[in-house]
Tab-separated table of C-alpha atoms and ligand atoms in Angstrom:
chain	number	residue	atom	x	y	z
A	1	UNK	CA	8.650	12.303	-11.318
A	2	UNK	CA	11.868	13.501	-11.465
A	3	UNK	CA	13.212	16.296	-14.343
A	4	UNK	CA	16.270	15.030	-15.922
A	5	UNK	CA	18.261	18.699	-16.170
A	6	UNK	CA	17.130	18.850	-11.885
A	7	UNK	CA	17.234	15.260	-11.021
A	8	UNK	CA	20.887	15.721	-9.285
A	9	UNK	CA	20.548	19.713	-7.828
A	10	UNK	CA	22.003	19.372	-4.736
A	11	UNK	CA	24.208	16.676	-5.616
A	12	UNK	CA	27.572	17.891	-4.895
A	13	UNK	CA	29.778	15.343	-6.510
A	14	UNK	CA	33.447	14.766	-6.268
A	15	UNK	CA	34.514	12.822	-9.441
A	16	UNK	CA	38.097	11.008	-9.027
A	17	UNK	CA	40.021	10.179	-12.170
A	18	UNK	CA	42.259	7.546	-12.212
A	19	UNK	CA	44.753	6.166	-15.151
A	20	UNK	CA	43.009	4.424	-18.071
A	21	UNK	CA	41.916	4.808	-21.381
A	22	UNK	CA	38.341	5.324	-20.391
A	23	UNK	CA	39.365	8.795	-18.933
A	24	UNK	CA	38.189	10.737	-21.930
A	25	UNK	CA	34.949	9.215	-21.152
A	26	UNK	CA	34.567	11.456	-17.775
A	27	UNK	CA	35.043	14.073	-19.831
A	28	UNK	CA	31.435	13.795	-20.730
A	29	UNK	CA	30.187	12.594	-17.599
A	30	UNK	CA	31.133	15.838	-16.010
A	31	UNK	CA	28.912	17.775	-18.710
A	32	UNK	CA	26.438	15.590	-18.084
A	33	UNK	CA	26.258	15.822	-14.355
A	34	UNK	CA	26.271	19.269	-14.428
A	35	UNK	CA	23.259	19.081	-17.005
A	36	UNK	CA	21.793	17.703	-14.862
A	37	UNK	CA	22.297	19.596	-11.802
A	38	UNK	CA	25.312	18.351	-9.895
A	39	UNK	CA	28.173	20.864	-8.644
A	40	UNK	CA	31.081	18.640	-9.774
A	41	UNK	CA	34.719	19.135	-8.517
A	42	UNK	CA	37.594	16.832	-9.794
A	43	UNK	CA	40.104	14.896	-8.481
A	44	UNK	CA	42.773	13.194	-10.884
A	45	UNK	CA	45.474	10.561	-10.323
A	46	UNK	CA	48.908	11.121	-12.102
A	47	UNK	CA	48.213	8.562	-14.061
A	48	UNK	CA	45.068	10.219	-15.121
A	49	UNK	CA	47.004	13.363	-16.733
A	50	UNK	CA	48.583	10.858	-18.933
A	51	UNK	CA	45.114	10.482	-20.553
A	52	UNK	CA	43.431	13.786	-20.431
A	53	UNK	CA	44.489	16.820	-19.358
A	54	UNK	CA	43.390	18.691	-16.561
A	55	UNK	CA	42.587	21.847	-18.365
A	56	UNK	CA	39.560	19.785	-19.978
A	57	UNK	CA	37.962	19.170	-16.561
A	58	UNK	CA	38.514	22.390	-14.979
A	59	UNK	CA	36.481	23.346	-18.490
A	60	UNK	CA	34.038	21.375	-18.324
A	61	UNK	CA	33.312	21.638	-13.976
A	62	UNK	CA	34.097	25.353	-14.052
A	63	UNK	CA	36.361	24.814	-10.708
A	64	UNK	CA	40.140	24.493	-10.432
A	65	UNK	CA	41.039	20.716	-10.817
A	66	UNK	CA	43.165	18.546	-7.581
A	67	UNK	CA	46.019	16.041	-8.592
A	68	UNK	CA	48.050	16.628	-5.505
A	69	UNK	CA	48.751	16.577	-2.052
A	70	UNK	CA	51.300	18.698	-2.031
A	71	UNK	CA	50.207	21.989	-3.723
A	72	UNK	CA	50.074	24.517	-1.067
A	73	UNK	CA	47.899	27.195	-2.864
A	74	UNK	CA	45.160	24.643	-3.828
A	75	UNK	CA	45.206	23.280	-0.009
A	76	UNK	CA	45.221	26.692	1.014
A	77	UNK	CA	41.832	27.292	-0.936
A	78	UNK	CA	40.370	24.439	-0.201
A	79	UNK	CA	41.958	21.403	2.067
A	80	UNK	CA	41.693	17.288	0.534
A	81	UNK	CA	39.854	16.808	4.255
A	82	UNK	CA	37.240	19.841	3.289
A	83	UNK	CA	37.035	18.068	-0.071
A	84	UNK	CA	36.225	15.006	1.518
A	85	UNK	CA	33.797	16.574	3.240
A	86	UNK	CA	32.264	18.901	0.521
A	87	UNK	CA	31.163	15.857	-1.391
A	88	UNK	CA	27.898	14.547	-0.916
A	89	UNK	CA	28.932	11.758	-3.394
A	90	UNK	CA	32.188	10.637	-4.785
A	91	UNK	CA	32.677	8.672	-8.056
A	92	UNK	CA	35.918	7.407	-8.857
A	93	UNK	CA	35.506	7.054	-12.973
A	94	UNK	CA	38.039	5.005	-14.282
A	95	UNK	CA	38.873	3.576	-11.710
A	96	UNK	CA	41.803	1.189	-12.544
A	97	UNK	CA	42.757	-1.902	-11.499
A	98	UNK	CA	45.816	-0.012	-9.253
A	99	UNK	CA	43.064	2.409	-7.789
A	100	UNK	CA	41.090	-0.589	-6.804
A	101	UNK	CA	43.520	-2.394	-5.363
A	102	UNK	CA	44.965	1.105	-3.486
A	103	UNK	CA	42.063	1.195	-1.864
A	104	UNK	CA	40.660	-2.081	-1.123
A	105	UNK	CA	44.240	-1.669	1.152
A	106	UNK	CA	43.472	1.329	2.855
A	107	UNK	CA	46.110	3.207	1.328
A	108	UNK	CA	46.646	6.968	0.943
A	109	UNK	CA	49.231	7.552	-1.465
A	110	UNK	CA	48.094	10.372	-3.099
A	111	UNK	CA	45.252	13.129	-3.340
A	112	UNK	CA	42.455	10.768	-5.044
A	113	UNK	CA	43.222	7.640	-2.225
A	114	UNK	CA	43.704	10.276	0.797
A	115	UNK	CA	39.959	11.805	0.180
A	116	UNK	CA	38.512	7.854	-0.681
A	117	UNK	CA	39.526	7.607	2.685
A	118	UNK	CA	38.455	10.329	4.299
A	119	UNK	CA	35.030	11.440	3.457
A	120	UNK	CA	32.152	9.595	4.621
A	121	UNK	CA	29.705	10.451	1.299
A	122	UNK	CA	28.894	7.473	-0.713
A	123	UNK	CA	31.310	5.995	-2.804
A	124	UNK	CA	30.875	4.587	-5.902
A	125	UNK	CA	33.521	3.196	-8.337
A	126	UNK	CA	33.245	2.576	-12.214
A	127	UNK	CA	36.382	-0.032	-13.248
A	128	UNK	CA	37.309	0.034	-15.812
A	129	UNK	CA	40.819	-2.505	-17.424
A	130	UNK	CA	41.545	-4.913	-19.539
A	131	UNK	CA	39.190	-7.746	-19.581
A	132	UNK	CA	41.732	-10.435	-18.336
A	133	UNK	CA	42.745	-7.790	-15.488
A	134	UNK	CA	39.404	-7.450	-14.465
A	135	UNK	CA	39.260	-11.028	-14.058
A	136	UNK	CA	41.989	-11.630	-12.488
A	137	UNK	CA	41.623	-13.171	-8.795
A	138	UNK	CA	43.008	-10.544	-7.382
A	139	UNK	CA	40.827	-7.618	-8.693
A	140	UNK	CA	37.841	-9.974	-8.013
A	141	UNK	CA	38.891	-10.311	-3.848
A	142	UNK	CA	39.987	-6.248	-4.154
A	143	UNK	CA	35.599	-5.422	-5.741
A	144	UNK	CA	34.920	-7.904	-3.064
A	145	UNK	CA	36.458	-6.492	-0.145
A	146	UNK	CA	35.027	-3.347	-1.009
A	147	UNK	CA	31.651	-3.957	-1.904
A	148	UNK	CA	31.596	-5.441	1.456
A	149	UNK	CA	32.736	-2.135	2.676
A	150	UNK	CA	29.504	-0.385	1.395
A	151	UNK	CA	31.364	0.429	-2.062
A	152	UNK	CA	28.951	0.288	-4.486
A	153	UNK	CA	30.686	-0.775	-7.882
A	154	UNK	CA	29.228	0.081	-11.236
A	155	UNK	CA	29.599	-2.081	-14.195
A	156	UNK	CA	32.267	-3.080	-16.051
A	157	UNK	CA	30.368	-3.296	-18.899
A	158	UNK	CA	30.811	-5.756	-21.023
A	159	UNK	CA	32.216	-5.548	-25.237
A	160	UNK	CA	35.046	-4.431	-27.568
A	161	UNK	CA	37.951	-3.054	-25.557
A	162	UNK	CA	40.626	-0.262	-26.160
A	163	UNK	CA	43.186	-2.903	-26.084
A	164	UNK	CA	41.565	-4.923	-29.065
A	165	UNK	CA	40.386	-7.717	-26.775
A	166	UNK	CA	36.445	-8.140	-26.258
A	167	UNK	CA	34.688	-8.921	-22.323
A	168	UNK	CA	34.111	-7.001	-18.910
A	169	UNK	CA	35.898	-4.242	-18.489
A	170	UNK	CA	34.544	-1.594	-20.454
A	171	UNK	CA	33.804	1.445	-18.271
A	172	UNK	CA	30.150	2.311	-18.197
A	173	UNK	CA	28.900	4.843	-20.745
A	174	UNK	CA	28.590	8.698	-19.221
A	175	UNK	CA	24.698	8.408	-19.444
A	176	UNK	CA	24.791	5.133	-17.495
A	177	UNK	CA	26.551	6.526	-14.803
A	178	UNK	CA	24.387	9.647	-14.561
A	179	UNK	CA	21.721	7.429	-14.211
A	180	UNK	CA	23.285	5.179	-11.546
A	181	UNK	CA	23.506	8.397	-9.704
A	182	UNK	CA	20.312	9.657	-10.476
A	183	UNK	CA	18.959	6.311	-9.086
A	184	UNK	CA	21.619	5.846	-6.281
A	185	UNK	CA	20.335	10.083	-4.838
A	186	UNK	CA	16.287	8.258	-4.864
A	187	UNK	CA	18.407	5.387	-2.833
A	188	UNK	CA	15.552	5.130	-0.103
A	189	UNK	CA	12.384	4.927	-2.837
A	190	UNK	CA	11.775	1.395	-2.559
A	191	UNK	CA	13.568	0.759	0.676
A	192	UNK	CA	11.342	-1.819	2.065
A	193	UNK	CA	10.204	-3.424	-0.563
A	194	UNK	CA	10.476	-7.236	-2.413
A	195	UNK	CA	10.428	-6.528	-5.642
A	196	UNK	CA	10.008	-9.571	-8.028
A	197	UNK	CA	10.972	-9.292	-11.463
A	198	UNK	CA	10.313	-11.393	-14.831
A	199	UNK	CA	12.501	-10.799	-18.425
A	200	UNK	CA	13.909	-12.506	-21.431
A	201	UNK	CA	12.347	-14.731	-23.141
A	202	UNK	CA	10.837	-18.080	-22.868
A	203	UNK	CA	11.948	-21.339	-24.869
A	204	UNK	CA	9.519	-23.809	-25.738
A	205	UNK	CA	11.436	-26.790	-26.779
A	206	UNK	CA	9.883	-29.091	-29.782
A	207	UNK	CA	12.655	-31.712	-28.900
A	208	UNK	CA	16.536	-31.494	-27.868
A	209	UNK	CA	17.482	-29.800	-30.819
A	210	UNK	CA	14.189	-26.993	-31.310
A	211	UNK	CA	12.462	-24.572	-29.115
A	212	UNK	CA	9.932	-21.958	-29.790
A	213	UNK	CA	11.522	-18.732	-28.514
A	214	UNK	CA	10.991	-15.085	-29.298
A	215	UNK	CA	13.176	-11.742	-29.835
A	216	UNK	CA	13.248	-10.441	-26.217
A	217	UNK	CA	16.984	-9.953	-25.027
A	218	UNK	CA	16.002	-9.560	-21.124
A	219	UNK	CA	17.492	-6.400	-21.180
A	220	UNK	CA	13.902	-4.225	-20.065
A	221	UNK	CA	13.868	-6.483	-17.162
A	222	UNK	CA	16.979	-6.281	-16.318
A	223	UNK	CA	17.227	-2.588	-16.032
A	224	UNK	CA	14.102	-2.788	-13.942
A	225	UNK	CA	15.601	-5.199	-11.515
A	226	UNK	CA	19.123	-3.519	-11.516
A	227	UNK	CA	17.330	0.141	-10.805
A	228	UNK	CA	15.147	-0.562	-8.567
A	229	UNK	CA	18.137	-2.763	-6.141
A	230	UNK	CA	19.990	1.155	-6.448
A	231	UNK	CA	16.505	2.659	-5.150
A	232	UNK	CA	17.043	0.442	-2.395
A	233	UNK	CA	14.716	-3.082	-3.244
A	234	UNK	CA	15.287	-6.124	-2.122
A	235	UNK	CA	14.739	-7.677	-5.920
A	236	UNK	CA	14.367	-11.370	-7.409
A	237	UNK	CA	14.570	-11.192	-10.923
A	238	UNK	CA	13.494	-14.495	-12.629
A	239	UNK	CA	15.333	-14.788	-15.715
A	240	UNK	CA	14.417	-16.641	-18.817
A	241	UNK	CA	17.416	-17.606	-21.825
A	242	UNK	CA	19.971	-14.684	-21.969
A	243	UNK	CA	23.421	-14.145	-21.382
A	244	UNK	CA	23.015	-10.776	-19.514
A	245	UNK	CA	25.223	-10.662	-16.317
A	246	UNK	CA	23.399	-10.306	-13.440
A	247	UNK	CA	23.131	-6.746	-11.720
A	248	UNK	CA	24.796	-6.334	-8.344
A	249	UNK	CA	22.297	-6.971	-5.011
A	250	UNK	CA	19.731	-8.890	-6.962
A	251	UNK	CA	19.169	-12.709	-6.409
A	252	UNK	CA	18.336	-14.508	-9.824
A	253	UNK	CA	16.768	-17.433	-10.737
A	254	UNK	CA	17.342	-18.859	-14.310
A	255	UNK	CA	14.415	-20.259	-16.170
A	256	UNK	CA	13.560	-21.814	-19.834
A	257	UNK	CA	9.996	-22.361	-20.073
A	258	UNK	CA	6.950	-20.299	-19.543
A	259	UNK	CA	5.725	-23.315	-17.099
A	260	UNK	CA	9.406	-23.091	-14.954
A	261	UNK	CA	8.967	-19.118	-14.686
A	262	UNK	CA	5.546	-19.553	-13.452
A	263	UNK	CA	6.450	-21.962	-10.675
A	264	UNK	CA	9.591	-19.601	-9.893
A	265	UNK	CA	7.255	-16.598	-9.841
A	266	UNK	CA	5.028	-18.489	-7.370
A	267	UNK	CA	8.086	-19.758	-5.504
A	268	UNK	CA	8.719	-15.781	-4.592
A	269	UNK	CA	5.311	-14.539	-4.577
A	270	UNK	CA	4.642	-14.705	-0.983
A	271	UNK	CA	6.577	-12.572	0.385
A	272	UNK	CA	6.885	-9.673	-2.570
A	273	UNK	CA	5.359	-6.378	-2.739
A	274	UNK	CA	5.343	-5.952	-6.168
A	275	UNK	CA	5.803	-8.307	-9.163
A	276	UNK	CA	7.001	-6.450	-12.875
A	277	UNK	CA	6.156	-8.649	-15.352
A	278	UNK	CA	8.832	-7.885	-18.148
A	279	UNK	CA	9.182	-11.120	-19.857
A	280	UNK	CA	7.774	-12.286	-23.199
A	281	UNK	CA	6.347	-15.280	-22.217
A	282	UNK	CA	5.477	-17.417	-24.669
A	283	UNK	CA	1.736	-18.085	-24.891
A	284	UNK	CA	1.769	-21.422	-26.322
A	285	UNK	CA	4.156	-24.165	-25.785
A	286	UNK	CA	4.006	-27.496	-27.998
A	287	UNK	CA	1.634	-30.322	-26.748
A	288	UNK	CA	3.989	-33.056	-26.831
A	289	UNK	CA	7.979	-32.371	-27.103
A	290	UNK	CA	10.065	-35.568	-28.398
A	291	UNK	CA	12.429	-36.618	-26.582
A	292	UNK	CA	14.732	-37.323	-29.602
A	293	UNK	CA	15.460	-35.326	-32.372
A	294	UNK	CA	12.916	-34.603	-35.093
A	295	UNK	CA	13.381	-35.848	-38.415
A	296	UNK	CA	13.105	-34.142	-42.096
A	297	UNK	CA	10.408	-36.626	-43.538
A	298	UNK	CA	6.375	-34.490	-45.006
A	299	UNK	CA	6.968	-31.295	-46.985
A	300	UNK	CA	3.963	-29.595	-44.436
A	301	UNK	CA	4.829	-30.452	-41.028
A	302	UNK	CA	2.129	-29.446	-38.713
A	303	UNK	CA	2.772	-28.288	-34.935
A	304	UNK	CA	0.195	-28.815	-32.041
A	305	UNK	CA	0.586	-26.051	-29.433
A	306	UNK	CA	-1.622	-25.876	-26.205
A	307	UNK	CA	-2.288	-22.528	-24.044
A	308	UNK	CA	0.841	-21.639	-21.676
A	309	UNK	CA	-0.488	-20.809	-17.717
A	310	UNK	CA	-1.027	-17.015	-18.008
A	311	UNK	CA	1.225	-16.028	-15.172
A	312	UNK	CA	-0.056	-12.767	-14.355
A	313	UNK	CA	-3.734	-13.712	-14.671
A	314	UNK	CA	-2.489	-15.774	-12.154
A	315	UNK	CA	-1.266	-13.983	-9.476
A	316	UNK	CA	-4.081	-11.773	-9.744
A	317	UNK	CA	-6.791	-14.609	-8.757
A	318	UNK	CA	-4.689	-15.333	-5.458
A	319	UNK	CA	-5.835	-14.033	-2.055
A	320	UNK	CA	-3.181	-11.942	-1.540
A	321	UNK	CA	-1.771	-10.201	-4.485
A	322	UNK	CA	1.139	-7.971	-4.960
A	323	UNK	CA	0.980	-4.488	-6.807
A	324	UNK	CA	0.695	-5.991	-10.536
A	325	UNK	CA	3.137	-4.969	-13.289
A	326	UNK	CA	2.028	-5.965	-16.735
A	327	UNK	CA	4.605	-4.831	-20.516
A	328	UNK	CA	2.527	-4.965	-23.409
A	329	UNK	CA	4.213	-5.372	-26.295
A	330	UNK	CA	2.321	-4.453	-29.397
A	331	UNK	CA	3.316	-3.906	-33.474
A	332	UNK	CA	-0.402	-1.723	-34.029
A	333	UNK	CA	-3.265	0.259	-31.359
A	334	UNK	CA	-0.667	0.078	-29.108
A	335	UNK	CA	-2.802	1.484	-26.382
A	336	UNK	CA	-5.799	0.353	-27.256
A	337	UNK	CA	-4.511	-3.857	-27.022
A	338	UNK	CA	-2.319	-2.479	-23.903
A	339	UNK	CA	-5.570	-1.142	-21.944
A	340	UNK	CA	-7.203	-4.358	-22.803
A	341	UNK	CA	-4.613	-6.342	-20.919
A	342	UNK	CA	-4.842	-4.032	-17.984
A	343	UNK	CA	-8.644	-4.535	-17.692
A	344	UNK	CA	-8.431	-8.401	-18.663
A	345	UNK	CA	-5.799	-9.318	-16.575
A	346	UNK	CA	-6.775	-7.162	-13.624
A	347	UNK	CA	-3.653	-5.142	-13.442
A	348	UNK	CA	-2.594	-2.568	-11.500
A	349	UNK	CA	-0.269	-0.923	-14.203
A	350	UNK	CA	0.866	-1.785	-17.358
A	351	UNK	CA	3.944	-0.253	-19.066
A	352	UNK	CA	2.911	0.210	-23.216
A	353	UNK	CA	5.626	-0.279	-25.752
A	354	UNK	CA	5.766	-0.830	-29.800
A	355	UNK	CA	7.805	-3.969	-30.592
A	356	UNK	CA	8.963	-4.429	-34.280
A	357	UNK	CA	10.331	-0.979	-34.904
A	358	UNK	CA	14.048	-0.442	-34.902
A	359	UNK	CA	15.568	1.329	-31.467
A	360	UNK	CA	12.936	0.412	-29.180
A	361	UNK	CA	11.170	-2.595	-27.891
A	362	UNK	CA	13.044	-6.188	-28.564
A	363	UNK	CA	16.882	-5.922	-27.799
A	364	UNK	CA	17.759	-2.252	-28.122
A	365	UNK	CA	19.248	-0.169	-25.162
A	366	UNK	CA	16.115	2.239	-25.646
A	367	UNK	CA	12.712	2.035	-25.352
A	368	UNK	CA	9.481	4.180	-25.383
A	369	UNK	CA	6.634	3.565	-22.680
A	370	UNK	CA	2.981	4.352	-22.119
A	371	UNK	CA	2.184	4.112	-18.254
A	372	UNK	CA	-1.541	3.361	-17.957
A	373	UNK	CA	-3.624	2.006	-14.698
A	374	UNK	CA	-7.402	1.684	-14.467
A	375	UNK	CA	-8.164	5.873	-14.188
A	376	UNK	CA	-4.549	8.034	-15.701
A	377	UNK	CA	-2.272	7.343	-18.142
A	378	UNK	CA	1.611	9.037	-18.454
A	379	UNK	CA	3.573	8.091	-21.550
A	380	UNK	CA	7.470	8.220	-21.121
A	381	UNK	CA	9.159	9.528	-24.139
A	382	UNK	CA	11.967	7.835	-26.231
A	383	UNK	CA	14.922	6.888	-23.253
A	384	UNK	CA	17.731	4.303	-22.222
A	385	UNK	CA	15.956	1.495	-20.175
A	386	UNK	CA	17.487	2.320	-17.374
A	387	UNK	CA	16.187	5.983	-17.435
A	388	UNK	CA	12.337	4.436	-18.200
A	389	UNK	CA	12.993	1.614	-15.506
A	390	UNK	CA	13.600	4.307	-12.664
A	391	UNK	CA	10.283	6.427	-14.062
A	392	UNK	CA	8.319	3.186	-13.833
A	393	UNK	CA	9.977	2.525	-10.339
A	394	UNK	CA	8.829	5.551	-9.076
A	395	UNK	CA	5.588	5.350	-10.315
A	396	UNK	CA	5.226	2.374	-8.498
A	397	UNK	CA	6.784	3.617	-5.339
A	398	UNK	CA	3.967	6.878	-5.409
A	399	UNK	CA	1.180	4.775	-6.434
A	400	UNK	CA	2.416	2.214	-3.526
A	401	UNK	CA	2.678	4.934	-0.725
A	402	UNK	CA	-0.639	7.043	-1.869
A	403	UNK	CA	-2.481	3.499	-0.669
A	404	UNK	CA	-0.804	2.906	2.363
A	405	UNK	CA	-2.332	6.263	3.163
B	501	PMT	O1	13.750	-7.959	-23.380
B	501	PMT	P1	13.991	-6.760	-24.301
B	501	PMT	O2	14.737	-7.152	-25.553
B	501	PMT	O3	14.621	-5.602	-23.571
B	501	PMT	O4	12.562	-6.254	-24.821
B	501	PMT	C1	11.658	-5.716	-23.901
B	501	PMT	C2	10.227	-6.217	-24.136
B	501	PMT	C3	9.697	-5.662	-25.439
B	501	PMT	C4	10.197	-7.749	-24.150
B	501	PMT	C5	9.399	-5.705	-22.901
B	501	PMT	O5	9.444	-4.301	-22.863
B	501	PMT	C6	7.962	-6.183	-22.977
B	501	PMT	O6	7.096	-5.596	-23.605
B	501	PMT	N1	7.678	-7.327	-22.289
B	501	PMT	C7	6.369	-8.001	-22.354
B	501	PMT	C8	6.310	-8.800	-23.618
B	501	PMT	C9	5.022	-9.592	-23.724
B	501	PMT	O7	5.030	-10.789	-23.612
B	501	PMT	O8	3.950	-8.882	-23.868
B	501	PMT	P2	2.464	-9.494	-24.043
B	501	PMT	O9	1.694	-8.328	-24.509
B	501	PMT	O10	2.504	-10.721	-24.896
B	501	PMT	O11	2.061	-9.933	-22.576
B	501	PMT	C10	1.420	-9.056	-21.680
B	501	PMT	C11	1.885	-9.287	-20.268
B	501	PMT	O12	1.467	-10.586	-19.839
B	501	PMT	C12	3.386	-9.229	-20.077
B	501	PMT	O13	3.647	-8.554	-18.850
B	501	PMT	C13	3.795	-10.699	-19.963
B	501	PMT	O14	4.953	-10.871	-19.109
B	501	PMT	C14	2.556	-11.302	-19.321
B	501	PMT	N2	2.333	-12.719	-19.656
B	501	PMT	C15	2.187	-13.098	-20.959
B	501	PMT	C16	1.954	-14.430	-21.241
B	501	PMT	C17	1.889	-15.354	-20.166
B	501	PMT	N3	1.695	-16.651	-20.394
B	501	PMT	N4	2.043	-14.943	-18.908
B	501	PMT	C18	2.248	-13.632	-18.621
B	501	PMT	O15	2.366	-13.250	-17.456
């Protein structure tokens, strides 16, 4: 398991700063990726310097920062080619909708383009624009021609924007991207592997109007699925009601009802190593939905509900069965009820966590998880789900490799 303040030594990382708001937000990044290890080095556009100056950079990285081609005494120490070539990653965080489209052409205009060009590290970029630019056809065929180029693309996230408009755009926060290339160095972890992936909830419709649902936003499961496509999965994640967008390189199938994810789960079951059951499913779905709406009429109305399909139970009576993923999601004896499930449904791990408290569990960006399987248990303090999606990940990966000997 990797340590968090070690978990990029050896990552030499060349961080390229192009114009945009979002600049002051590499700032941080740079702290963090040294916290965590990385030698970083900057490069900025001259846009960029219109945001943040380069005085905070060479700061924060502790090395003299590049805006130019033409400087002779910062060529002199150390050339844009051996710059290229220094990097064992390069990040280009903001990268604007100009620096996308520079380099989706091949150009080499100036310092930050001429190195894109010429190193062969991995290259990841971070856009960040106004939503409507970000949309725009043209930005969408520039991400495309590049992400068919190997260019791995990280976020936009999606929310309230610098220019007062709200949608994707949003540059990734500084932890998120230290994660990405946390999880982008452990690339090769579950290279190899089908990884199939439940979240969100289920809806249990009463009649066209009703459904039975529960507080699970998806987004557990869809950190899992997103991290473990960066560690190199081939990953299905079946997806019940949420608006999350889905994470780059994983297939998804949408689902409503805990009946519909079952049959997708069994759809992909075949042919997966591993199956991460992150979903609330709902354990009870009405006996008989209307078709048409229900109408106010007794002061007690009384609901019949019959037993859902257990969909992990399940998979674990077929012949062949994948390495089984159970969440439990508890308010009390978290561990206790959790350990239960493992045992009852026949798991091979399942990932504790307390639901009902505010900042973890249902629908916040961090969570708290206690690893258990039939003989250890590890519990994974208070992180992003991201951060506890790549621990879990891992596990998996160790556990999966210590069996195949
Ligand atoms: O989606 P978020 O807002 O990010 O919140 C994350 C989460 C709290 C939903 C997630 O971390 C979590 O705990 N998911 C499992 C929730 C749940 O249904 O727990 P459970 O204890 O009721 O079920 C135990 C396990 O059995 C789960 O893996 C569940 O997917 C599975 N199950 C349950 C019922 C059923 N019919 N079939 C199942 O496979």
């Amino acid at each position: 398991m990797s340590n968090p303040s070690t978990a990029l030594t050896d990552t030499r990382l060349l961080l390229g700063v192009s114009g945009g708001i979002a600049a002051y937000k590499s700032a941080e990044l740079v702290r963090q990726a040294r916290a965590a290890g990385a030698q970083v080095r900057v490069v900025m556009t001259a846009a960029a310097e219109h945001f943040v100056g380069a005085a905070t950079f060479q700061a924060l990285s502790g090395q003299p920062v590049r805006s130019s081609l033409w400087d002779p005494a910062a060529e002199a120490a150390m050339g844009h080619i051996e710059l290229a070539r220094w990097a064992s990653q390069v990040l280009v965080a903001p990268a604007s909708a100009d620096l996308l489209a520079r380099y989706a052409q091949g150009m080499g205009n100036d310092l930050l383009t001429t190195v894109l060009l010429a190193t062969a590290a991995p290259v990841a970029l971070a856009p960040a624009m106004n939503q409507q630019m970000w949309a725009h056809p043209a930005t969408s065929a520039n991400v495309a021609r590049l992400r068919e180029r190997g260019v791995a693309i990280w976020g936009p996230g999606v929310g309230d924007q610098a220019c007062g408009e709200s949608g994707a755009g949003r540059m990734l926060e500084a932890s998120e991207l230290v994660e990405a290339l946390i999880a982008a160095k452990v690339g090769d972890q579950l290279r190899g592997l089908r990884i199939v992936v439940s979240a969100g909830p289920t809806f249990e419709d009463l009649d066209p109007v009703r459904f039975i649902g529960n507080r699970s936003s998806g987004r557990m499961g869809f950190a899992i699925a997103e991290q473990a496509a960066l560690m190199g999965a081939e990953v299905v994640l079946v997806a019940g009601p949420t608006s999350l967008p889905t994470p780059a390189r994983v297939e998804r199938v949408n689902v409503r009802s805990a009946e519909q994810m079952l049959r997708a789960v069994l759809d992909q079951i075949d042919r997966a190593d591993v199956y991460v059951g992150a979903a609330a499913v709902a354990d009870y779905r009405p006996v008989a939905p209307r078709p048409s709406k229900i109408k106010k009429a007794a002061e007690v109305m009384e609901l019949k509900l019959v037993r859902n399909p257990d969909i992990l139970a399940t998979l674990a009576d077929r012949a062949r069965r994948p390495f089984l993923v159970g969440f439990a999601a508890e308010t009390d004896d978290v561990l206790h009820y959790a350990r239960g499930k493992l045992e009852a449904k026949r798991l091979d791990l399942i990932a504790a966590n307390r639901v009902g408290l505010p900042g973890c569990g249902f629908d916040s960006a961090d969570n708290e998880l206690t690893l258990l399987w039939p003989d250890g248990e590890l519990a994974l303090p208070r992180a992003s789900k991201a951060e506890l999606a790549r621990r879990l990940l891992l596990h998996v990966s160790e556990r999966i490799r210590s069996r195949q000997g």
